[in-house]
Coordinates of C-alpha atoms in Angstrom, one line a residue:
M1 CA -47.7 148.4 -29.8
S2 CA -49.7 145.3 -28.9
G3 CA -49.2 143.5 -25.6
N4 CA -47.6 140.6 -27.4
A5 CA -45.2 142.9 -29.2
K6 CA -44.3 144.6 -26.0
M7 CA -43.4 141.3 -24.4
Q8 CA -41.3 140.3 -27.4
T9 CA -39.5 143.6 -27.3
A10 CA -38.9 143.2 -23.5
R11 CA -37.4 139.8 -24.0
C12 CA -35.2 141.1 -26.8
L13 CA -33.9 143.9 -24.6
R14 CA -33.0 141.4 -21.9
A15 CA -31.3 139.1 -24.3
L16 CA -29.3 141.9 -25.8
R17 CA -28.3 143.2 -22.4
R18 CA -27.0 139.8 -21.4
S19 CA -25.0 139.4 -24.6
L20 CA -23.8 142.9 -25.2
G21 CA -23.2 144.2 -21.7
A22 CA -23.3 148.0 -21.1
V23 CA -25.1 149.4 -24.2
S24 CA -27.5 152.3 -24.2
V25 CA -31.1 151.5 -23.8
A26 CA -32.0 153.6 -26.8
L27 CA -29.6 151.6 -29.0
L28 CA -31.0 148.4 -27.7
A29 CA -34.6 149.5 -28.4
V30 CA -33.7 150.4 -31.9
S31 CA -32.1 147.0 -32.5
C32 CA -35.1 145.2 -31.0
L33 CA -37.7 147.1 -33.0
A34 CA -35.7 146.8 -36.2
G35 CA -35.5 143.0 -35.7
T36 CA -39.2 142.5 -34.8
D37 CA -39.6 139.5 -37.1
E38 CA -36.4 137.8 -35.9
A39 CA -37.4 138.5 -32.2
R40 CA -40.8 137.0 -32.8
A41 CA -39.3 133.9 -34.3
Q42 CA -37.0 133.6 -31.3
T43 CA -39.9 134.1 -28.9
D44 CA -42.0 131.5 -30.7
A45 CA -39.2 129.0 -30.4
G46 CA -39.3 129.6 -26.6
L47 CA -37.1 128.2 -23.9
K48 CA -36.9 124.5 -22.9
N49 CA -38.9 124.1 -19.6
H50 CA -37.6 122.1 -16.6
V51 CA -39.7 121.5 -13.5
L52 CA -38.2 120.9 -10.0
G53 CA -40.8 119.8 -7.5
I54 CA -40.0 119.8 -3.8
G55 CA -42.4 118.5 -1.1
N56 CA -41.5 118.0 2.6
C57 CA -44.0 117.0 5.3
P58 CA -41.7 116.0 8.1
P59 CA -43.1 113.4 10.6
W60 CA -42.9 115.8 13.6
N61 CA -45.1 118.4 11.8
A62 CA -48.9 118.6 12.2
Q63 CA -49.9 117.5 8.6
A64 CA -49.7 113.9 7.4
L65 CA -47.0 112.8 5.0
E66 CA -49.6 112.3 2.3
V67 CA -50.3 116.0 2.1
C68 CA -47.0 116.6 0.4
Y69 CA -47.4 113.6 -1.9
N70 CA -50.8 114.8 -2.9
S71 CA -49.8 118.4 -3.4
L72 CA -46.7 117.6 -5.3
D73 CA -48.3 114.9 -7.4
R74 CA -51.3 116.9 -8.5
V75 CA -49.4 120.1 -9.3
V76 CA -46.6 118.4 -11.2
E77 CA -49.0 116.0 -13.0
A78 CA -51.0 119.0 -14.3
L79 CA -48.0 121.4 -14.8
S80 CA -45.5 119.3 -16.7
P81 CA -47.6 118.4 -19.7
R82 CA -48.8 122.0 -20.1
L83 CA -45.1 123.1 -20.2
D84 CA -44.1 120.2 -22.4
A85 CA -41.6 119.1 -19.7
G86 CA -41.1 115.4 -20.3
P87 CA -39.6 112.9 -17.8
D88 CA -36.0 114.0 -18.6
N89 CA -36.9 117.5 -17.6
L90 CA -38.8 116.6 -14.4
H91 CA -37.0 116.5 -11.1
L92 CA -38.8 115.5 -7.8
L93 CA -37.6 115.7 -4.2
I94 CA -40.3 114.3 -1.8
N95 CA -40.3 113.9 2.0
E96 CA -37.2 111.7 2.9
G97 CA -35.8 112.6 -0.5
A98 CA -36.3 116.3 0.2
S99 CA -33.4 116.9 2.5
A100 CA -31.1 119.9 2.4
S101 CA -28.2 117.7 1.1
A102 CA -30.5 116.3 -1.6
L103 CA -31.4 119.8 -2.8
K104 CA -27.8 120.8 -3.0
L105 CA -27.0 117.7 -5.1
K106 CA -29.9 118.4 -7.4
A107 CA -28.9 122.1 -7.7
T108 CA -25.3 120.9 -8.7
E109 CA -26.8 118.6 -11.3
L110 CA -29.0 121.4 -12.7
A111 CA -26.1 123.9 -12.7
N112 CA -24.2 121.5 -14.9
R113 CA -27.1 120.9 -17.2
L114 CA -29.1 124.1 -17.6
G115 CA -28.1 127.2 -19.6
A116 CA -29.2 130.1 -21.7
E117 CA -31.8 128.0 -23.6
D118 CA -33.6 126.8 -20.4
R119 CA -36.3 128.0 -18.1
L120 CA -36.6 126.5 -14.6
I121 CA -40.0 126.3 -12.8
I122 CA -39.8 125.3 -9.1
Y123 CA -42.8 124.2 -7.1
A124 CA -41.8 123.9 -3.4
N125 CA -44.2 122.8 -0.6
L126 CA -42.5 122.7 2.8
P127 CA -42.8 124.2 6.3
L128 CA -41.3 127.6 7.1
G129 CA -39.7 128.7 10.4
Q130 CA -37.9 131.7 11.8
L131 CA -34.5 132.2 13.4
E132 CA -34.7 132.9 17.1
G133 CA -34.3 136.3 18.8
D134 CA -32.3 139.1 17.2
Q135 CA -31.2 136.8 14.3
A136 CA -34.7 137.2 12.8
D137 CA -35.8 140.0 10.5
E138 CA -38.5 140.2 7.9
A139 CA -36.1 140.0 4.9
N140 CA -33.6 137.4 6.0
G141 CA -34.8 135.7 9.1
F142 CA -36.8 132.9 7.6
V143 CA -35.8 129.2 7.4
L144 CA -36.9 126.6 5.0
E145 CA -37.4 123.4 7.0
F146 CA -36.2 120.5 4.9
W147 CA -36.5 116.8 5.9
A148 CA -35.5 115.8 9.4
D149 CA -36.5 112.6 11.2
A150 CA -37.0 114.6 14.4
K151 CA -37.5 118.3 15.0
P152 CA -34.2 120.0 15.7
E153 CA -33.9 121.7 19.0
T154 CA -33.5 125.1 17.4
A155 CA -33.5 126.6 14.0
A156 CA -29.9 127.8 14.5
S157 CA -28.7 124.3 15.3
A158 CA -30.5 122.9 12.3
I159 CA -28.8 125.4 10.1
S160 CA -25.4 124.8 11.5
D161 CA -25.9 121.1 11.1
G162 CA -26.9 121.5 7.5
I163 CA -30.4 120.2 8.0
W164 CA -32.4 123.4 7.3
I165 CA -31.6 126.2 4.9
T166 CA -32.0 129.9 5.5
A167 CA -33.9 132.0 2.9
P168 CA -30.8 133.8 1.8
A169 CA -28.9 130.5 1.4
F170 CA -31.9 129.1 -0.6
A171 CA -31.7 132.2 -2.9
A172 CA -28.0 131.6 -3.3
I173 CA -28.6 127.9 -4.3
L174 CA -31.0 129.1 -7.0
H175 CA -28.5 131.5 -8.3
T176 CA -25.9 128.8 -8.9
I177 CA -28.2 127.4 -11.6
P178 CA -27.5 129.3 -14.9
A179 CA -31.0 129.0 -16.4
A180 CA -32.1 131.9 -18.5
E181 CA -35.3 132.4 -16.4
V182 CA -36.5 131.1 -13.0
I183 CA -40.0 131.0 -11.7
L184 CA -40.5 130.0 -8.1
I185 CA -43.8 128.8 -6.8
L186 CA -43.5 128.7 -3.0
D187 CA -46.3 126.9 -1.2
T188 CA -45.8 127.8 2.4
N189 CA -46.7 130.3 5.1
D190 CA -45.8 134.0 4.7
S191 CA -44.6 135.6 1.5
Y192 CA -41.4 136.9 3.0
A193 CA -39.8 133.4 3.1
V194 CA -38.0 133.9 -0.2
N195 CA -38.9 137.4 -1.5
M196 CA -38.0 139.3 -4.6
H197 CA -35.5 141.4 -2.6
L198 CA -33.5 138.2 -1.9
L199 CA -33.9 136.9 -5.5
D200 CA -32.9 140.3 -7.1
R201 CA -30.3 141.7 -4.7
H202 CA -28.6 138.6 -3.3
S203 CA -24.8 138.7 -3.2
V204 CA -24.8 135.6 -5.4
D205 CA -26.9 136.8 -8.3
H206 CA -27.4 136.6 -12.0
K207 CA -27.8 140.3 -12.3
D208 CA -29.7 140.3 -15.7
R209 CA -31.7 137.1 -15.2
P210 CA -35.5 137.7 -15.0
E211 CA -37.1 135.9 -12.1
A212 CA -40.7 135.6 -10.8
L213 CA -42.1 134.5 -7.4
V214 CA -45.6 133.2 -6.6
S215 CA -46.3 132.7 -2.9
S216 CA -49.3 130.7 -1.7
A217 CA -49.9 133.2 1.2
G218 CA -49.4 136.9 1.9
D219 CA -47.3 138.6 4.4
G220 CA -47.9 137.1 7.8
Q221 CA -50.6 134.7 6.5
S222 CA -50.8 130.9 7.0
A223 CA -51.2 128.6 4.1
N224 CA -54.3 126.5 4.6
Y225 CA -55.0 122.9 3.8
S226 CA -58.1 121.9 1.8
A227 CA -61.3 121.3 3.8
D228 CA -60.5 117.5 4.0
R229 CA -56.9 118.3 4.9
T230 CA -55.5 116.0 2.2
I231 CA -53.7 118.6 0.1
S232 CA -52.6 122.2 0.4
L233 CA -55.3 124.6 -0.5
F234 CA -53.2 126.5 -3.1
A235 CA -51.9 123.2 -4.7
K236 CA -55.5 122.1 -5.1
H237 CA -56.5 125.2 -6.9
L238 CA -53.3 125.5 -8.9
A239 CA -53.9 121.9 -10.2
L240 CA -57.5 122.7 -11.0
A241 CA -56.5 125.9 -12.9
L242 CA -53.9 124.0 -14.9
R243 CA -56.6 121.6 -16.0
E244 CA -59.2 124.2 -16.8
T245 CA -57.4 127.4 -18.0
D246 CA -55.8 128.0 -21.4
G247 CA -53.4 130.8 -22.1
S248 CA -50.3 131.7 -20.2
L249 CA -48.9 130.7 -16.8
H250 CA -50.1 134.1 -15.6
D251 CA -53.6 133.3 -16.6
V252 CA -53.4 130.0 -14.7
M253 CA -51.9 131.7 -11.6
S254 CA -54.6 134.4 -11.5
V255 CA -57.3 131.7 -11.5
A256 CA -55.5 129.8 -8.8
V257 CA -55.1 132.9 -6.6
S258 CA -58.8 133.7 -6.9
G259 CA -59.9 130.1 -6.2
T260 CA -57.6 129.9 -3.1
R261 CA -58.7 133.2 -1.7
Q262 CA -62.4 132.3 -2.0
S263 CA -62.0 128.8 -0.6
A264 CA -60.0 130.1 2.3
I265 CA -62.9 132.2 3.7
P266 CA -65.0 129.3 5.1
I267 CA -62.0 127.3 6.1
C268 CA -60.6 130.2 8.0
A269 CA -63.9 130.9 9.7
A270 CA -64.0 127.3 10.9
L271 CA -60.4 127.5 12.2
K272 CA -61.1 130.7 14.1
E273 CA -64.2 129.2 15.7
H274 CA -62.1 126.3 16.9
Q275 CA -59.3 128.5 18.1
G276 CA -61.8 130.6 20.0
E277 CA -62.9 127.4 21.9
T278 CA -59.4 126.5 22.9
G279 CA -58.2 130.0 23.7
E280 CA -55.3 129.7 21.4
P281 CA -54.3 132.9 19.5
A282 CA -56.0 133.1 16.1
A283 CA -53.8 132.7 13.1
D284 CA -54.1 135.0 10.0
C285 CA -55.7 132.3 7.8
Q286 CA -57.3 134.7 5.3
Q287 CA -55.1 133.3 2.6
V288 CA -54.4 135.5 -0.4
P289 CA -51.6 134.2 -2.7
Q290 CA -49.2 136.8 -4.1
I291 CA -47.7 137.2 -7.5
H292 CA -44.4 139.0 -7.9
D293 CA -43.5 139.2 -11.5
P294 CA -41.8 142.5 -12.4
E295 CA -40.7 141.4 -15.9
A296 CA -43.9 139.6 -16.9
L297 CA -42.3 136.1 -17.1
L298 CA -45.6 134.4 -16.3
A299 CA -47.4 136.1 -19.1
E300 CA -44.6 135.2 -21.5
T301 CA -44.7 131.5 -20.5
L302 CA -47.3 130.2 -22.8
L303 CA -48.9 126.8 -22.0
L304 CA -49.8 124.0 -24.3
P305 CA -53.6 123.9 -24.9
I306 CA -55.6 121.7 -22.6
P307 CA -56.1 118.3 -24.2
E308 CA -59.6 117.8 -25.6
S309 CA -60.1 114.8 -23.3
E310 CA -59.7 117.1 -20.3
Q311 CA -61.7 120.0 -21.5
K312 CA -65.0 120.8 -19.8
E313 CA -68.1 119.6 -21.6

């Protein structure tokens, strides 16, 4: 069976499981293989893509506000046309507009709008923190730091006041949106912020919904800025890959991962040299983005061809 046929069969199996409930895998496989032409037609028709962009560079953090504007703008500007996601299917929350309350309102709007014919792709660029003391653990102790005019005294107080959102709570919000598929691109430090364990095994879950996660940095790693510190390093390479790479979203992500990893080497070397001068502990800046895609959603998400006007000569 070809790779394309395997993907078509996998999608068919997932669709049948959702619609038929507890049916034997063997019977589902027979149904899918028997209806190859119909499954191919359904696959070719595809899902309607929706893009949610989130960018938060709070005024008390080290980076300039423009970093989030630039990161979000370049990624979304390159991603939306490749996914055929027009203005009606594009949703942006940026800086002051990227508060926890704004996210909850947007999630409610999407929950009322999206369904079995829709795919949601989220690009989120925002700081990451941890709960204090014994509240923190590698699976559930991370906090997504949404907009605040001043830095809260503690992460716990920010959560109780509804300013920041824990990783499990963020996963729960995503699971209130009944899209057929969800792809989360998380541009922040440390891949454990919202991990596949939270997405797959959360108490609020679409049990049969396939989901994928792309993290801009690996476990314990920091996410670097570009050399001129005007954009996140991963956003820069993701936007470049979207403008230069044909094929699937997996093809694009693979190019972005490679570009980010290579570009991080000299940036990290310079950071470590500076940290050595100041005596500060060196951060793990050897940035290697991670792709978690157990059901090959990224490979199934085909992109529109690069317009001829943007192709390399």
